[in-house]
mmCIF file of C-alpha atoms in Angstrom:
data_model
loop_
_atom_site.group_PDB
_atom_site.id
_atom_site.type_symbol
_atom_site.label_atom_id
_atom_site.label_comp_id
_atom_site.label_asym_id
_atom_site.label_seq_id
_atom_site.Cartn_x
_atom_site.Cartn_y
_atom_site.Cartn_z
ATOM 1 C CA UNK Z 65 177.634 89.423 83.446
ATOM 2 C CA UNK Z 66 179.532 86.062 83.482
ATOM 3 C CA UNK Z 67 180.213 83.340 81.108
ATOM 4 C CA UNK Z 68 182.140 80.438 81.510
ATOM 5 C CA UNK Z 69 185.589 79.515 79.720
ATOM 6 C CA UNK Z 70 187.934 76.522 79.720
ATOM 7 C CA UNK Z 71 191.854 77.561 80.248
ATOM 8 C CA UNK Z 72 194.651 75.062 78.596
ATOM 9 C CA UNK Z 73 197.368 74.001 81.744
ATOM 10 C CA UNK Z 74 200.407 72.016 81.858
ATOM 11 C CA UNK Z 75 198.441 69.715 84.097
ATOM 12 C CA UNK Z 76 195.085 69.577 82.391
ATOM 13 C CA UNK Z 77 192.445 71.992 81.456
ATOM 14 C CA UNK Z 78 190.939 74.538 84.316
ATOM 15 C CA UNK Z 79 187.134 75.751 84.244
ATOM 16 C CA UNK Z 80 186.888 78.952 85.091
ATOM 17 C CA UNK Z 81 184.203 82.429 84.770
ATOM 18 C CA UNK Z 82 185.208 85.831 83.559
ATOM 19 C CA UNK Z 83 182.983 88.600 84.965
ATOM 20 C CA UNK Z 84 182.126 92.070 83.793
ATOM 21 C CA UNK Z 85 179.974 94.893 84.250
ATOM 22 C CA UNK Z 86 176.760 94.694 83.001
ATOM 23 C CA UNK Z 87 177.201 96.583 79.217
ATOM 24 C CA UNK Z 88 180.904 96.780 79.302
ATOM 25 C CA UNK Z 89 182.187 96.893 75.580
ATOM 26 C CA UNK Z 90 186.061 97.880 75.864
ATOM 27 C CA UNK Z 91 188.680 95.894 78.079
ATOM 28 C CA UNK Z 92 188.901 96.218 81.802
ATOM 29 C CA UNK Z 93 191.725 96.159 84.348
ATOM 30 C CA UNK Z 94 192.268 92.262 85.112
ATOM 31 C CA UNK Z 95 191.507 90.801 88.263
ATOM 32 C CA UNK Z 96 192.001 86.864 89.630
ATOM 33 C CA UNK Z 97 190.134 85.866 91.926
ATOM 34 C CA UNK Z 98 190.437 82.911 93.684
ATOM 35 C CA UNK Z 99 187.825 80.827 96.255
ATOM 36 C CA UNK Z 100 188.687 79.606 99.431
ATOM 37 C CA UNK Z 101 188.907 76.047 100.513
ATOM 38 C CA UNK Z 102 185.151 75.696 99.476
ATOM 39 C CA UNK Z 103 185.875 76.101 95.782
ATOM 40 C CA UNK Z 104 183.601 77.371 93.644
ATOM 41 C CA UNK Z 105 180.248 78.060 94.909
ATOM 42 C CA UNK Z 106 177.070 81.012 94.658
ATOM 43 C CA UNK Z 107 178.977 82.992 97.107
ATOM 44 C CA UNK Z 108 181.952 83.259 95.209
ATOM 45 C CA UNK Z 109 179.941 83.743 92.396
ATOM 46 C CA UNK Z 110 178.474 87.208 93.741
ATOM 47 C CA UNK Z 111 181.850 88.197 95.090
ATOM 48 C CA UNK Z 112 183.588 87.835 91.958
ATOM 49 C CA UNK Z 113 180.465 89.945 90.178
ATOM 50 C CA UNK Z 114 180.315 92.888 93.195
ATOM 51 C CA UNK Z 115 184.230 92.816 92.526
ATOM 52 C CA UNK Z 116 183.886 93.115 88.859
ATOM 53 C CA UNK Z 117 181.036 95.916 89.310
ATOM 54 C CA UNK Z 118 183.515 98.129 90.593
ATOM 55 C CA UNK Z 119 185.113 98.432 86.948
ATOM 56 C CA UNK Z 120 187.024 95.136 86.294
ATOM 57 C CA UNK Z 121 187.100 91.812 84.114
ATOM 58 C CA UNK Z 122 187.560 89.270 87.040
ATOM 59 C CA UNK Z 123 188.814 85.804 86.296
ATOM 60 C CA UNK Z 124 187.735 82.681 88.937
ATOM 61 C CA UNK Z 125 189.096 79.744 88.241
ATOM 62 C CA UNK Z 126 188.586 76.580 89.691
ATOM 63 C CA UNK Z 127 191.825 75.793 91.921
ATOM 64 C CA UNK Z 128 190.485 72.159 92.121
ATOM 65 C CA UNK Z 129 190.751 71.109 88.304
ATOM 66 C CA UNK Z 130 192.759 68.219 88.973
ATOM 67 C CA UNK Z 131 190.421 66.115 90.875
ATOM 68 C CA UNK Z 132 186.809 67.671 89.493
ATOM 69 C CA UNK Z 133 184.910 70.314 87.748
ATOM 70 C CA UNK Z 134 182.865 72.711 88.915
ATOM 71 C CA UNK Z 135 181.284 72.391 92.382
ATOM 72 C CA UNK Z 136 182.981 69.911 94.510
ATOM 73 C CA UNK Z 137 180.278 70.459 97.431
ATOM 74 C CA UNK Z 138 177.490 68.557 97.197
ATOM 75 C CA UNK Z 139 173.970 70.284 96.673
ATOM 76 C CA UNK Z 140 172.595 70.528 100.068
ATOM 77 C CA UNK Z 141 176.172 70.459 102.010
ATOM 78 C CA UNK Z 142 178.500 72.764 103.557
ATOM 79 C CA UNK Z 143 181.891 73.185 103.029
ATOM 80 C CA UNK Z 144 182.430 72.692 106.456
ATOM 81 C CA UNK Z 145 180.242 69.765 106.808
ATOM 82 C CA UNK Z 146 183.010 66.696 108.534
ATOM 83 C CA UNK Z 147 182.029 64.211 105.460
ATOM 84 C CA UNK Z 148 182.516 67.373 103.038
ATOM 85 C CA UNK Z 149 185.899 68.177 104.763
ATOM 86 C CA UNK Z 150 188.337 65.307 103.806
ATOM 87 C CA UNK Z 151 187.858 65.402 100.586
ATOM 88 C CA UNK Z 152 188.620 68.957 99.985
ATOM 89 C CA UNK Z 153 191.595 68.925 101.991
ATOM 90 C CA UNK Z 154 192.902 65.428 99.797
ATOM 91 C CA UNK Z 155 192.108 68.101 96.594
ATOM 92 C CA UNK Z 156 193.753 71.158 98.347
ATOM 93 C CA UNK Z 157 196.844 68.299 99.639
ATOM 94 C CA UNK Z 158 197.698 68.575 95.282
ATOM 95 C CA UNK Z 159 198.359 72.290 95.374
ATOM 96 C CA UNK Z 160 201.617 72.351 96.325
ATOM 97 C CA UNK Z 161 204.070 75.660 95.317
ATOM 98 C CA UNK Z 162 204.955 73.716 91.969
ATOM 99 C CA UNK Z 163 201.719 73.133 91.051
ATOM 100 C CA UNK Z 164 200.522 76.785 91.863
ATOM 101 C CA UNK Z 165 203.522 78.070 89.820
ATOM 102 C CA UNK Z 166 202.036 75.887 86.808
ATOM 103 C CA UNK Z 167 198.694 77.195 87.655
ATOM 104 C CA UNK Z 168 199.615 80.681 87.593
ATOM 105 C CA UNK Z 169 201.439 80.720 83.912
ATOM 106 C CA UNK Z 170 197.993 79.457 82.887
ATOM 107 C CA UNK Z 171 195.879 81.374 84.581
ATOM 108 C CA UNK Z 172 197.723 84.197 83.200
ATOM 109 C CA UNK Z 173 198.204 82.639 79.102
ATOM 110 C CA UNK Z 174 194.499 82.925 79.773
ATOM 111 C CA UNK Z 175 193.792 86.479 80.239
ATOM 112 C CA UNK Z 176 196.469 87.255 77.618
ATOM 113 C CA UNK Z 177 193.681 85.584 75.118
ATOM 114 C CA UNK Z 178 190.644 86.959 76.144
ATOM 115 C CA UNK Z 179 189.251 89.990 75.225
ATOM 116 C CA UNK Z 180 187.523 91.195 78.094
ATOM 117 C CA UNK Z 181 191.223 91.994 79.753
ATOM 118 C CA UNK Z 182 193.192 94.540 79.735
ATOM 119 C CA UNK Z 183 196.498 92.852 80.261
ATOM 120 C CA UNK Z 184 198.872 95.519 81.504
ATOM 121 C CA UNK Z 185 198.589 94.848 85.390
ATOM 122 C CA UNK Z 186 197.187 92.324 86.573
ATOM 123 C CA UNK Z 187 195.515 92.501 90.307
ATOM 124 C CA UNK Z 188 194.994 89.004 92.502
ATOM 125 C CA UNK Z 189 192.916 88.380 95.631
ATOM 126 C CA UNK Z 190 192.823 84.981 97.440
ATOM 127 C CA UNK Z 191 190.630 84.005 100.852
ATOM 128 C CA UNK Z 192 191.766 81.598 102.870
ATOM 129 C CA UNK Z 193 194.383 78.581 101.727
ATOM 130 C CA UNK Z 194 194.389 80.825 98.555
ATOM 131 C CA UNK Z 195 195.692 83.892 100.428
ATOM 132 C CA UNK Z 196 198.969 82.089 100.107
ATOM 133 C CA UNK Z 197 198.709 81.839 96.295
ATOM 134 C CA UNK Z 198 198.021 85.527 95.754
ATOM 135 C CA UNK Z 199 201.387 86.470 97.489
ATOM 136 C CA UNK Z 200 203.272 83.409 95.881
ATOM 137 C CA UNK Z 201 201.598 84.791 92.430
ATOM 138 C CA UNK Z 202 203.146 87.918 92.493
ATOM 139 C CA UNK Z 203 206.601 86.645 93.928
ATOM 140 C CA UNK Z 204 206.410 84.425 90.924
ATOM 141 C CA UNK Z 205 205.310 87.114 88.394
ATOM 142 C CA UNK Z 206 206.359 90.423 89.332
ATOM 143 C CA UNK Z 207 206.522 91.728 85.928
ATOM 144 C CA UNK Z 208 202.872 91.163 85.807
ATOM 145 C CA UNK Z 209 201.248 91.314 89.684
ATOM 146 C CA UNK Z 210 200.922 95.069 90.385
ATOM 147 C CA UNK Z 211 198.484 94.188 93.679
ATOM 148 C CA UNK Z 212 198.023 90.983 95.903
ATOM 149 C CA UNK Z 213 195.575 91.135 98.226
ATOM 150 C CA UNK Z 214 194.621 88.163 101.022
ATOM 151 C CA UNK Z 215 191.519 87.997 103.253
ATOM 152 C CA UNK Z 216 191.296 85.528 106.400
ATOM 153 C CA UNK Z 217 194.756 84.067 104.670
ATOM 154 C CA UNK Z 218 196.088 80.807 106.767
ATOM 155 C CA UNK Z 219 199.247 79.863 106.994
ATOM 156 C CA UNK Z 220 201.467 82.760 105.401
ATOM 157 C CA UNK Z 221 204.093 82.363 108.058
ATOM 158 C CA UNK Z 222 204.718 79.235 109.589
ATOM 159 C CA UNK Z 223 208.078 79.228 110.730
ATOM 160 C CA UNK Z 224 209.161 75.628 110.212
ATOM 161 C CA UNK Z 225 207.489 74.994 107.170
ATOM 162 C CA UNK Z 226 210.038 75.749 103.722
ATOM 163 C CA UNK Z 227 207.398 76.421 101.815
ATOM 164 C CA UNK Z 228 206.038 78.794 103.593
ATOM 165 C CA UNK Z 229 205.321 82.159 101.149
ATOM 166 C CA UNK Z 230 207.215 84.355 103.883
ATOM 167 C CA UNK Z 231 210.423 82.950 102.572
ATOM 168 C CA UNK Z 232 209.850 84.079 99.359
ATOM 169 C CA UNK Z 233 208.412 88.071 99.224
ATOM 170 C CA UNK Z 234 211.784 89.678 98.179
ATOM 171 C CA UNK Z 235 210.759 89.599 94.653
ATOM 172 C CA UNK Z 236 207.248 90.643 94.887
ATOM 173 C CA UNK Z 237 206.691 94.242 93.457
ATOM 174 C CA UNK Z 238 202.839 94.525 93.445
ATOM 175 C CA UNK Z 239 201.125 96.685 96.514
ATOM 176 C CA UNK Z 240 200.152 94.278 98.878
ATOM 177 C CA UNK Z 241 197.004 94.089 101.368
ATOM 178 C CA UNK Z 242 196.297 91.849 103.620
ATOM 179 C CA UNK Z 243 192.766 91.653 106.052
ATOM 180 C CA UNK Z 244 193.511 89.473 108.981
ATOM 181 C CA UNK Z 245 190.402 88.343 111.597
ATOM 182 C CA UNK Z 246 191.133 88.539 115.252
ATOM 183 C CA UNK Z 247 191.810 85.706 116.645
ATOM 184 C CA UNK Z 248 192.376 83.398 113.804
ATOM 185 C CA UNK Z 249 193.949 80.262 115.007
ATOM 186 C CA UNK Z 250 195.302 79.499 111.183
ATOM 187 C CA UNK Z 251 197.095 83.561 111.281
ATOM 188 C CA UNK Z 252 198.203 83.988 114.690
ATOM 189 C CA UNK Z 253 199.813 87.024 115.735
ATOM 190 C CA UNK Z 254 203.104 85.687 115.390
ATOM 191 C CA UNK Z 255 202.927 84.885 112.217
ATOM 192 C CA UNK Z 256 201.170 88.125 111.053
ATOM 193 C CA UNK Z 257 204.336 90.103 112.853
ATOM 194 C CA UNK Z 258 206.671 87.281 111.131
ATOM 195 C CA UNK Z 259 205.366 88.077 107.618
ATOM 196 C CA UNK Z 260 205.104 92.323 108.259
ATOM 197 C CA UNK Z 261 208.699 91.982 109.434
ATOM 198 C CA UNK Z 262 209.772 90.081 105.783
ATOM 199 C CA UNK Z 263 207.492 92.502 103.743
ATOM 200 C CA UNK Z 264 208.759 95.839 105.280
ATOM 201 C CA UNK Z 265 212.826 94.124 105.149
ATOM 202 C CA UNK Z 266 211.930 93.317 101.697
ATOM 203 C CA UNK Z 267 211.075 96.930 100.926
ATOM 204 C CA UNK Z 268 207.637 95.637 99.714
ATOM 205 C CA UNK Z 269 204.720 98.268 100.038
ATOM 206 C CA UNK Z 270 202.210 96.757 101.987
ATOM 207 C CA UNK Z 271 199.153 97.111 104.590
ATOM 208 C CA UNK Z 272 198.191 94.920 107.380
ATOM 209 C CA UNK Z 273 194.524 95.239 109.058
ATOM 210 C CA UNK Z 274 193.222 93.536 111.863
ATOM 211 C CA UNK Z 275 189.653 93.020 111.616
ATOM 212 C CA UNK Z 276 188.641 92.991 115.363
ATOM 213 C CA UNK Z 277 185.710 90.743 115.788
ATOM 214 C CA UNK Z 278 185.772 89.083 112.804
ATOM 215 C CA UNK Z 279 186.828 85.271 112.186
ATOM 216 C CA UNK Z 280 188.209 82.782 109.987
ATOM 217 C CA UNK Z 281 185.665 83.069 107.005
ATOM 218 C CA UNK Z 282 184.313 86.415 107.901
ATOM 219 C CA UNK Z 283 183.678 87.062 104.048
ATOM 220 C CA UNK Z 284 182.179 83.829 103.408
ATOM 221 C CA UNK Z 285 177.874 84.190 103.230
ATOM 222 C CA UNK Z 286 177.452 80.675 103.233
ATOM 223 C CA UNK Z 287 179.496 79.985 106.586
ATOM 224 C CA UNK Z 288 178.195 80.772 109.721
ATOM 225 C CA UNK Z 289 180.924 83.023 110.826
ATOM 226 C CA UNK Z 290 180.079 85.545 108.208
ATOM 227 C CA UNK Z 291 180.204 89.104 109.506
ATOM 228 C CA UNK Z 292 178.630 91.615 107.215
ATOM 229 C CA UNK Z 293 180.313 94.629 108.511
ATOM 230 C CA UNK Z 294 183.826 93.234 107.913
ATOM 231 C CA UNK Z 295 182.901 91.623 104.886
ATOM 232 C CA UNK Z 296 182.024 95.208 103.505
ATOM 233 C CA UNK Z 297 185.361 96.918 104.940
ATOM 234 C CA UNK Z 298 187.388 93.869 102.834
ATOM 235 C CA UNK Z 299 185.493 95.010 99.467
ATOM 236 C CA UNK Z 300 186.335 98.740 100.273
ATOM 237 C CA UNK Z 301 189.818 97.585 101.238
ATOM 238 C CA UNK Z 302 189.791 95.654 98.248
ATOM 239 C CA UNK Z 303 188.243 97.817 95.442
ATOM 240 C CA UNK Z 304 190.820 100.736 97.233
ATOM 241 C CA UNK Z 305 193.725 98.842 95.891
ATOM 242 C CA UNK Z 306 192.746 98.028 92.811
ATOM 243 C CA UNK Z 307 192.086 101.273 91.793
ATOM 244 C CA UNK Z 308 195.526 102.582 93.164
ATOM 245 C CA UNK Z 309 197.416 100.089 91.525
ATOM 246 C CA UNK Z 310 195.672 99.114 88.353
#
């Protein structure tokens, strides 16, 4: 069950879908979900409902509201298509830290005023660039963020980079997961043992997986590196926390 809802932000108004089990009738634990560089597309769709199914109101909101609405792949086109490619990274080049903080009062105002929610804890899962959000999300709202969860993440712990979310876990109090693929040129190993090393000083309880075998985008259907096995370890991974913490 899904129906579509429009979310007031400081720098415009976000589209977004709320999910639910089929015949829910009270409020659910409250889940964000967020797409990966792709935006919103069928298989986030189904993700967000399988995630949902498992006894949550999920919220997905379009990270890309600033430039367009809705899908910004072309019908027929991949998100990895070279002529689909520059235009999400110009969209993706707007989210930067203070724009995500803006995004995340929002996204949150919004689930306060719905009435699928259950707005005690809150639970948020990125893929991807968005991987990055879900940890900067809870460093930002603690109070709120009882789990963060990241699959295929990129870029959580680039040294030289300021803005880096590494530099900023020592306020995050949510449970924290994070599914890595083997091999992932945007996660190398040094960063994943850079980022462990600031969770565990930070006293922040967390789990790190490496999916062996599994790439960049393993949980993506529409991308040709999809791997079904380790796409159904992340939602067991992922439902597991959820439950725990919300």
């Amino acid at each position: 069950m899904s129906r579509a809802i429009e979310i007031e932000a400081a720098a415009g108004t976000i589209d977004a879908h709320v999910f639910t089990p089929a015949g829910a009738t009270a409020a659910l634990p409250a889940v964000i979900l967020l797409t990966d560089i792709g935006g919103l597309r069928d298989c986030y769709y189904e993700k967000a409902q399988i995630v949902a199914d498992g006894g949550y109101a999920v919220r997905m909101p379009n990270v890309y509201y600033r430039d367009a609405w809705g899908s910004v792949v072309p019908e027929g086109k991949s998100f990895r298509d070279e002529d689909v490619r520059p235009t999400l990274f110009a969209y993706a080049a707007h989210l930067t830290p203070a724009a995500q903080r803006l995004d995340f009062d929002a996204w949150l105002a919004g689930i306060d005023g719905e009435p699928e929610f259950d707005t005690s804890n809150v639970g948020v899962v990125g893929y991807c660039m968005t991987g990055a959000f879900a940890l900067r999300m809870a460093a930002h709202h603690p109070e709120r963020v009882a789990a963060a969860a990241g699959f295929h993440s990129a870029n959580l712990a680039q040294a030289d980079d300021p803005d880096s979310p590494v530099h900023n876990v020592d306020s995050i109090q949510a449970q924290v997961y994070l599914g890595h693929a083997d091999g992932d040129t945007l996660l190398p190993p040094a960063q994943i043992a850079r980022l462990d090393e600031a969770l565990a000083k930070a006293g922040v309880h967390f789990c790190t997986e490496l999916y062996k075998g599994a790439s960049h985008g393993y949980t993506a259907k529409d991308a040709p590196v999809y791997n079904a096995n380790a796409d159904a370890r992340h939602y067991k991974r992922l439902l597991t926390l959820f439950e725990e913490c919300l």
